[in-house]
XYZ file of C-alpha atoms in Angstrom:
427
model
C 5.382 -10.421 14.231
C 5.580 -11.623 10.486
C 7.035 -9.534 7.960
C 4.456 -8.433 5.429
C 6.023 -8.340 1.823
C 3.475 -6.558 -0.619
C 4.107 -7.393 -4.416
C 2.176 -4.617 -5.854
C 1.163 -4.625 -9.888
C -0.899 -2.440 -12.435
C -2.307 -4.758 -15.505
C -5.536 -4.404 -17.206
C -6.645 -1.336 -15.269
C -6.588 -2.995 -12.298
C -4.102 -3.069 -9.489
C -3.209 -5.820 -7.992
C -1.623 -6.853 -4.468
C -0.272 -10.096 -3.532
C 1.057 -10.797 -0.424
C 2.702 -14.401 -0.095
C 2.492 -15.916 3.878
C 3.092 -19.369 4.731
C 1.135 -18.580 8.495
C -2.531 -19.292 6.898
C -3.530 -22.751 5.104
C -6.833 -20.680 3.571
C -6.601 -18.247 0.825
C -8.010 -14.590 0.823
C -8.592 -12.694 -2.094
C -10.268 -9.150 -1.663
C -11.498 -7.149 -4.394
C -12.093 -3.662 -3.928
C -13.987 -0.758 -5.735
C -13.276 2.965 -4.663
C -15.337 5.868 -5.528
C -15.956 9.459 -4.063
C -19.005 9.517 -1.808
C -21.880 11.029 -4.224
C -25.337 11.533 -2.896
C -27.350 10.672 -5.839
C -25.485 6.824 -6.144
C -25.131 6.391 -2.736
C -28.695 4.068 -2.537
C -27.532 2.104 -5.218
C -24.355 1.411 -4.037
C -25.767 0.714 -0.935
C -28.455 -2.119 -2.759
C -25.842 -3.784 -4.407
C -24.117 -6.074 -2.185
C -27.610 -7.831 -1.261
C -28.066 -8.050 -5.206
C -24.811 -9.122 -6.224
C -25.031 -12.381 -3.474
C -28.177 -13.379 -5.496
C -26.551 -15.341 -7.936
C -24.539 -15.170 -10.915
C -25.254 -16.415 -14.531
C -24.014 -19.744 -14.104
C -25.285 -20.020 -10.287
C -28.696 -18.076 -10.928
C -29.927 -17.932 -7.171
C -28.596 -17.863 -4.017
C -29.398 -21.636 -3.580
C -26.601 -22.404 -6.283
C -23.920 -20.131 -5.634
C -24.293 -20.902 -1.865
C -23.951 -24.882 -3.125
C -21.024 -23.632 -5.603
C -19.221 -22.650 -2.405
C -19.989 -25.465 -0.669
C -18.315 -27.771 -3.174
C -15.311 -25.126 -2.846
C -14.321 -26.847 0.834
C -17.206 -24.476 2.271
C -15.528 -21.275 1.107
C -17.132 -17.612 2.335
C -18.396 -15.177 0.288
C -19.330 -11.549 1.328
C -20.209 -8.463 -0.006
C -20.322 -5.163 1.726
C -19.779 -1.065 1.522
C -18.363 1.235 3.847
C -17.176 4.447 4.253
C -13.294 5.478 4.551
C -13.114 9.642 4.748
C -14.801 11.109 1.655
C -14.534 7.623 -0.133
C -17.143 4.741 -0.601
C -15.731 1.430 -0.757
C -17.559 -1.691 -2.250
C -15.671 -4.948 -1.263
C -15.795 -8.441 -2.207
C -14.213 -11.196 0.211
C -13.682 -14.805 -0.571
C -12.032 -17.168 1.400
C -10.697 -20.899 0.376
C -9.490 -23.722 1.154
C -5.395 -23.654 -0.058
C -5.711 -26.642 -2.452
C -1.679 -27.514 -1.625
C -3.077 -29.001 1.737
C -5.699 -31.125 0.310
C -4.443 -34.507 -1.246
C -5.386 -34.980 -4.910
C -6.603 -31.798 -5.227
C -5.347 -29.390 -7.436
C -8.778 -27.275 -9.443
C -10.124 -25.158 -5.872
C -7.754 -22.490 -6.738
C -9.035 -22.001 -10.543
C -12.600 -22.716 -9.369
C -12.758 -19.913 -6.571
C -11.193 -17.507 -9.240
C -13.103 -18.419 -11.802
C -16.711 -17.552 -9.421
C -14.990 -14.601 -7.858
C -14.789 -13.143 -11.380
C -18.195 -14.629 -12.492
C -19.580 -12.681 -9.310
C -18.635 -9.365 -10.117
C -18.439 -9.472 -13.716
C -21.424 -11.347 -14.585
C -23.974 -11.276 -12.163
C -27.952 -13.070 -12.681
C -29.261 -10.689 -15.054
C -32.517 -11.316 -17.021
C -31.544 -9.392 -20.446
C -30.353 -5.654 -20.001
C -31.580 -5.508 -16.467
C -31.049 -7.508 -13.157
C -34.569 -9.427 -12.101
C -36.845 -7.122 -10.618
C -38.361 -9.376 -8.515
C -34.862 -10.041 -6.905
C -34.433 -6.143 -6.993
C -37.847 -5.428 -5.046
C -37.162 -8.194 -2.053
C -33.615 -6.650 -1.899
C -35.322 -3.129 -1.646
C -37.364 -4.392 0.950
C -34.147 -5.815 3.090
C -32.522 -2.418 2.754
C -35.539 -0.542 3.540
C -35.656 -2.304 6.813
C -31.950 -1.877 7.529
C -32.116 1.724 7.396
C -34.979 1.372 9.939
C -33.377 -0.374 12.211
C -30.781 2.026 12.557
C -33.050 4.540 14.381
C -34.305 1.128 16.802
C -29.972 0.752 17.800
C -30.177 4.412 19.930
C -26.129 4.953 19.915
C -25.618 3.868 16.018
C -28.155 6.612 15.482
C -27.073 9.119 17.623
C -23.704 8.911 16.222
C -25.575 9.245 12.776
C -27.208 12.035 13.402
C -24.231 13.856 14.668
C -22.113 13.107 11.669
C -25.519 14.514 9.688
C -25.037 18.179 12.093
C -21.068 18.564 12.304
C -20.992 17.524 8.579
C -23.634 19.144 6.975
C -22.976 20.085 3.575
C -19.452 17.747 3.086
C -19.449 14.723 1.089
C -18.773 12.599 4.632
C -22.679 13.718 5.677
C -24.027 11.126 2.961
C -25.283 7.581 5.008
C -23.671 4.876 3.399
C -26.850 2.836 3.871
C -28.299 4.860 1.405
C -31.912 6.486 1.810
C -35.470 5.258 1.712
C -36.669 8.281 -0.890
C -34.558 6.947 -3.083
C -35.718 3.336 -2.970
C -38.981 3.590 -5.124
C -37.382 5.159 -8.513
C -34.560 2.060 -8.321
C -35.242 -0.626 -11.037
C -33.518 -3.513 -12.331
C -32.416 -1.729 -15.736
C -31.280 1.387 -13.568
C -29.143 -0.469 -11.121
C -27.206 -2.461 -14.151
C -26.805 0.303 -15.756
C -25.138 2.285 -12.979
C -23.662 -1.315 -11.886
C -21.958 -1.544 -15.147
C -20.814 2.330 -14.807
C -19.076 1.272 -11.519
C -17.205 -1.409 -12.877
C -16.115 0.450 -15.438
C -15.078 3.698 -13.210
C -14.276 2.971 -10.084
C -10.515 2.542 -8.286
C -10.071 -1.334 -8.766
C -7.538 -3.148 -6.130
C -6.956 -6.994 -6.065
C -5.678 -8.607 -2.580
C -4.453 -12.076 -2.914
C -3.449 -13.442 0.674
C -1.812 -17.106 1.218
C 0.875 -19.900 0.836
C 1.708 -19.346 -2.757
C 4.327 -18.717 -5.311
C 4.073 -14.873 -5.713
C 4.711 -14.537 -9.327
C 2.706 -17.742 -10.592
C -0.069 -16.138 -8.206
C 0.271 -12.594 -9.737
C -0.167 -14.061 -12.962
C -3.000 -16.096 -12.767
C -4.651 -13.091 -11.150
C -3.488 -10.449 -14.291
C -5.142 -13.639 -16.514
C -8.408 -14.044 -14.608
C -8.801 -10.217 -13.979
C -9.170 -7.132 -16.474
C -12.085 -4.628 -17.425
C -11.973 -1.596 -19.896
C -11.486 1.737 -17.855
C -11.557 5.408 -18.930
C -12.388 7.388 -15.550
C -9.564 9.083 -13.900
C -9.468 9.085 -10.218
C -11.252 11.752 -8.526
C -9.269 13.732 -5.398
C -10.812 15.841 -2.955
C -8.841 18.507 -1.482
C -11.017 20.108 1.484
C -10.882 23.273 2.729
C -10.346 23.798 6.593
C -13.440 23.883 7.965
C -13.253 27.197 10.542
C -15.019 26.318 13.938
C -16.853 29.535 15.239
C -19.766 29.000 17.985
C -19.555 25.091 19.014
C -23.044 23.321 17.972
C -25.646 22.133 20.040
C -28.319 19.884 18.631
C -30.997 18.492 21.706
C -32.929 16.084 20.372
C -35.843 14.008 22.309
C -37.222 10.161 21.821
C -38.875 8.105 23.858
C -35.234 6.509 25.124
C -34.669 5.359 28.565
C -31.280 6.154 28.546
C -29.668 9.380 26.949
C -26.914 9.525 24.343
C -24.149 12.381 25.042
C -22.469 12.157 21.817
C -19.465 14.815 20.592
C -17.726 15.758 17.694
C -14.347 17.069 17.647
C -11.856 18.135 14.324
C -8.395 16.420 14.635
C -7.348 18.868 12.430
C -4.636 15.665 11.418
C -5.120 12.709 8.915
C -3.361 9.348 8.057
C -0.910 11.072 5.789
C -0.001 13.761 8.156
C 3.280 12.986 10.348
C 1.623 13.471 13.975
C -1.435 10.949 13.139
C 0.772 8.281 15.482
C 0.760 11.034 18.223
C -2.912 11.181 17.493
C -3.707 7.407 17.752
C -1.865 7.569 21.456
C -3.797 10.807 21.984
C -6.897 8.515 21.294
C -5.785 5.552 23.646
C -5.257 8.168 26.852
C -8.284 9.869 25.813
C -11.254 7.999 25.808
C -10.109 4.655 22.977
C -9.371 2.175 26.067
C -10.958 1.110 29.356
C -7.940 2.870 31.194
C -8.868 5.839 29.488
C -9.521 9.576 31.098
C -13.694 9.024 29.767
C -13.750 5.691 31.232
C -12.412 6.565 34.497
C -13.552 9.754 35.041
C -17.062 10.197 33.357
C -17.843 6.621 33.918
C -15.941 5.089 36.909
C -15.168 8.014 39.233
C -18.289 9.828 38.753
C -21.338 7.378 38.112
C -22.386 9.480 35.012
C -22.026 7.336 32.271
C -23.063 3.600 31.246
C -20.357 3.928 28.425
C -17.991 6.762 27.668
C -15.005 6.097 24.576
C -13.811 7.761 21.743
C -12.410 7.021 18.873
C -10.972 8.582 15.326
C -11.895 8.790 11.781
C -8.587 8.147 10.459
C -9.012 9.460 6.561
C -11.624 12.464 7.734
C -10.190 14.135 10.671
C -12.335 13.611 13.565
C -12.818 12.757 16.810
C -15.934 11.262 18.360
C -17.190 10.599 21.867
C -19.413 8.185 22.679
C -21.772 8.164 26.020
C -25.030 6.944 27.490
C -26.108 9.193 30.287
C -29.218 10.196 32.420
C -31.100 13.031 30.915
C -30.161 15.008 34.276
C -26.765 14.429 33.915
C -26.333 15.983 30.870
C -24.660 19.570 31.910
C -22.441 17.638 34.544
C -21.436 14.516 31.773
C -20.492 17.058 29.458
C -18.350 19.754 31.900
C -16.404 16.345 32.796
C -15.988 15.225 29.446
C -14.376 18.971 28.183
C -11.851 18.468 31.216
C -10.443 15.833 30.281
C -9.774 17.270 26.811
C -8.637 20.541 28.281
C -6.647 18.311 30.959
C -5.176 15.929 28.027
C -4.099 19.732 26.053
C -2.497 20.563 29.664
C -0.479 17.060 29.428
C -1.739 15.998 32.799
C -0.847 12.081 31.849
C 2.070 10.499 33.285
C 4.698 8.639 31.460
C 3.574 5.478 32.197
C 0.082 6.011 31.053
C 1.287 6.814 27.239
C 3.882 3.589 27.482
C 0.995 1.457 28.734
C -1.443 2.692 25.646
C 1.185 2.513 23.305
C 1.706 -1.424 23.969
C -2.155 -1.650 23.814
C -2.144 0.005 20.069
C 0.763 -2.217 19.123
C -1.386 -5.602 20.904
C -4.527 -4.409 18.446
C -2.688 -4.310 15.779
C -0.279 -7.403 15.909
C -4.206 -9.159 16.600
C -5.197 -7.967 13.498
C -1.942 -9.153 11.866
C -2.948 -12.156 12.692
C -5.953 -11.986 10.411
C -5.985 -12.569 6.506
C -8.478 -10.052 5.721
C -7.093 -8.240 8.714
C -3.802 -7.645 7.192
C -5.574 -6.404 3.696
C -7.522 -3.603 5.484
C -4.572 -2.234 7.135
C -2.518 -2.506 3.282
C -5.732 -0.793 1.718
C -4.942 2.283 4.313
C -2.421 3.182 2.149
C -4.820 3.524 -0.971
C -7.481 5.592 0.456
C -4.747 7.355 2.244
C -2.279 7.687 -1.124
C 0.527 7.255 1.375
C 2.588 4.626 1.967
C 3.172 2.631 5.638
C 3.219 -0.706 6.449
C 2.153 -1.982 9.720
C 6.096 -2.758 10.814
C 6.371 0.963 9.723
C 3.616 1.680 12.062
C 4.270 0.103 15.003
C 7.672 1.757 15.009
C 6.355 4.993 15.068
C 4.184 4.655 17.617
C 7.280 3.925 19.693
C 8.899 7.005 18.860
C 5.485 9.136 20.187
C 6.257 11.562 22.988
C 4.438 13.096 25.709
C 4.949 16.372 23.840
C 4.211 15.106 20.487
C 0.635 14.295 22.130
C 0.472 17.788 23.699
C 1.306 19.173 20.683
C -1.557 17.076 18.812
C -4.141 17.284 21.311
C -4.014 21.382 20.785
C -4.808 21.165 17.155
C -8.013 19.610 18.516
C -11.610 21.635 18.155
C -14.453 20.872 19.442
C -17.330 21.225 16.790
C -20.693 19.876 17.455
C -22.283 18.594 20.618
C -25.348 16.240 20.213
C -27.937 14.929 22.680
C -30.313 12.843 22.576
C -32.132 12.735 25.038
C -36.368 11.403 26.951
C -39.625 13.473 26.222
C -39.456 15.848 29.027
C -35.301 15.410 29.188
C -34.383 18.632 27.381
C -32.416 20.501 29.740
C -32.992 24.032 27.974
């Protein structure tokens, strides 16, 4: 496995992370903007990455920044948002060509900085507002993203169960945003708030590649800087006390039935057991050799798909399952047994050694990733704690049966949503 070495700076209120590797003959830079989830610029933050890959003042149109990175040896450029715990995270990607394997070439490097920083500081704007043509065809796309979501069953049954175990906590709030808000956005409003962001947000810097680490660092500090006054928000939640477990029935015309569960892990990333956790995970329901996959789906018939998996920076646990309606009682006895059975430790040692090299396989995979490797470093940023993936393997090693046992009884079951066919509702 290569050893990651992260140089880590803070200039012009920006911090900045380069990591030098001779393994990849592209460059990755990744530029990320963290803010708490809020409910009333959650839309907007949500429109923004299909404005922002409209063009920029010198490339006014898609047309002209995708021929821009054409002329850049066909580098990528994406834009996206996503949620991490309570945070929302707004992240650009580019990858290029490394201009040291390219004879008599020596400008890509300045060129892919120079648009990178032309993207997100100076987008196409027409005066004090983006164009609100552009902003009424991107409401449109969004608008018929957050209808599809109800059209993929399981991606909204898993919505709508985040929307009953976490009602009233800042993790409830769709990062897709929300239709109601779509009318009252404007081209003037979402600068505005645009230019707020920039201005506010957490700002990290990934630089990824065969380089000289300090001549990179430095051209990075000289390309990159903004004016910032915000200090970082923290959220410190309270326990949330679990007294009667939820049950939300829902019916659709569906013609297969989504058995989804929440659970509270009562454990984080920063917490010391969150490695017994992850194994937890693997025997649970995370792999196909998993207790759900066996029992509720192999052994039994009951399910199409049965998994779980965690929200690392939140605190949950979620299973996943497509049943039929009548199975629904049954599915869901079988499904508490093998938590109670997993609390019990009724796994053999082989099982957790077996997981444990699966975890360490997914990871050294995404090791051998550029952008990969920068979401497992940004952990540590959205977690405030530091652990690098070496650090991580090795204490997944050190995991033992009791350490899982011990974990898996801080575990509390919290809401249990169905969704189920017209006629399917088994009250």
């Amino acid at each position: 496995m290569m050893e990651l070495v992260e140089n880590n700076a803070y200039e012009n209120n920006i911090h900045f992370h380069t990591i030098a590797s001779r393994k990849f003959k592209t460059i990755n830079i990744i530029v990320k903007f963290k803010a708490m989830l809020d409910r009333k610029n959650i839309t907007k933050r949500a429109l923004l990455p299909f404005i922002l890959q409209q063009g920029t003042n010198s490339y006014p149109s898609e047309k002209k920044l995708m021929q821009k990175l054409d002329e850049l040896y066909g580098a990528i450029l994406s834009i996206d948002g996503t949620k991490k715990g309570n945070n929302h995270i707004l992240s650009f990607r580019l990858e290029f060509a490394n201009e040291k394997f390219i004879d008599n070439e020596s400008e890509v490097l300045d060129e892919a900085l120079q648009l990178l920083q032309e993207v997100i500081f100076s987008p196409h704007t027409e005066g004090d507002a983006f164009p609100e043509k552009m902003i009424a065809r991107e409401k449109l796309t969004l608008q018929n993203k957050i209808n599809s979501i109800a059209d993929d069953k399981i991606a909204y049954a898993n919505l709508r169960l985040i929307d009953e175990m976490c009602e009233n906590e800042r993790y409830q709030i769709h990062t897709d945003g929300y239709i109601e808000d779509l009318a009252q956005l404007n081209g003037e409003g979402m600068l505005s708030y645009y230019e707020t962001m920039l201005e506010e947000d957490r700002m990290d810097i990934y630089m990824l590649g065969d380089f000289d680490e300090e001549e990179m660092k430095a051209r990075l500090i000289h390309s990159f800087g903004r004016k910032s006054s915000k200090q970082e928000e923290t959220l410190h939640e309270k326990h949330k006390t679990i007294g009667k477990i939820k049950e939300v029935i829902e019916t659709e015309k569906v013609q297969q039935a989504k058995l989804h569960i929440g659970y509270r892990t009562n454990c984080t990333y920063r917490d010391a057991d969150y490695f017994s956790l992850q194994v937890f995970n693997g025997l649970f329901g995370g792999f196909p050799s998993s207790k759900l996959f066996i029992n509720v789906r192999e052994k039994n018939s009951l399910a199409y798909y049965a998994s779980s998996r965690i929200e690392s920076h939140k605190g949950l646990l979620l299973v996943f399952s497509g049943i039929e309606a009548q199975n629904y009682e049954k599915a869901r006895g079988i499904i508490e047994e093998q938590m109670k059975e997993m609390k019990q430790g009724e796994f053999s040692d082989e099982e957790i050694e077996e997981i444990k090299e699966l975890i360490i396989s997914e990871i050294r995979e995404t090791l051998d990733h550029p952008q990969g490797i920068i979401e497992l470093l940004y952990q540590q940023v959205v977690a405030n704690k530091k652990m690098f993936p070496a650090d991580f393997i090795e204490n997944i090693k050190k995991v033992t049966k009791d350490d899982i046992v011990e974990v898996a009884r801080k575990i509390e079951q919290d809401t249990v949503y169905l969704l189920t066919n017209e006629g399917g509702d088994p009250r």
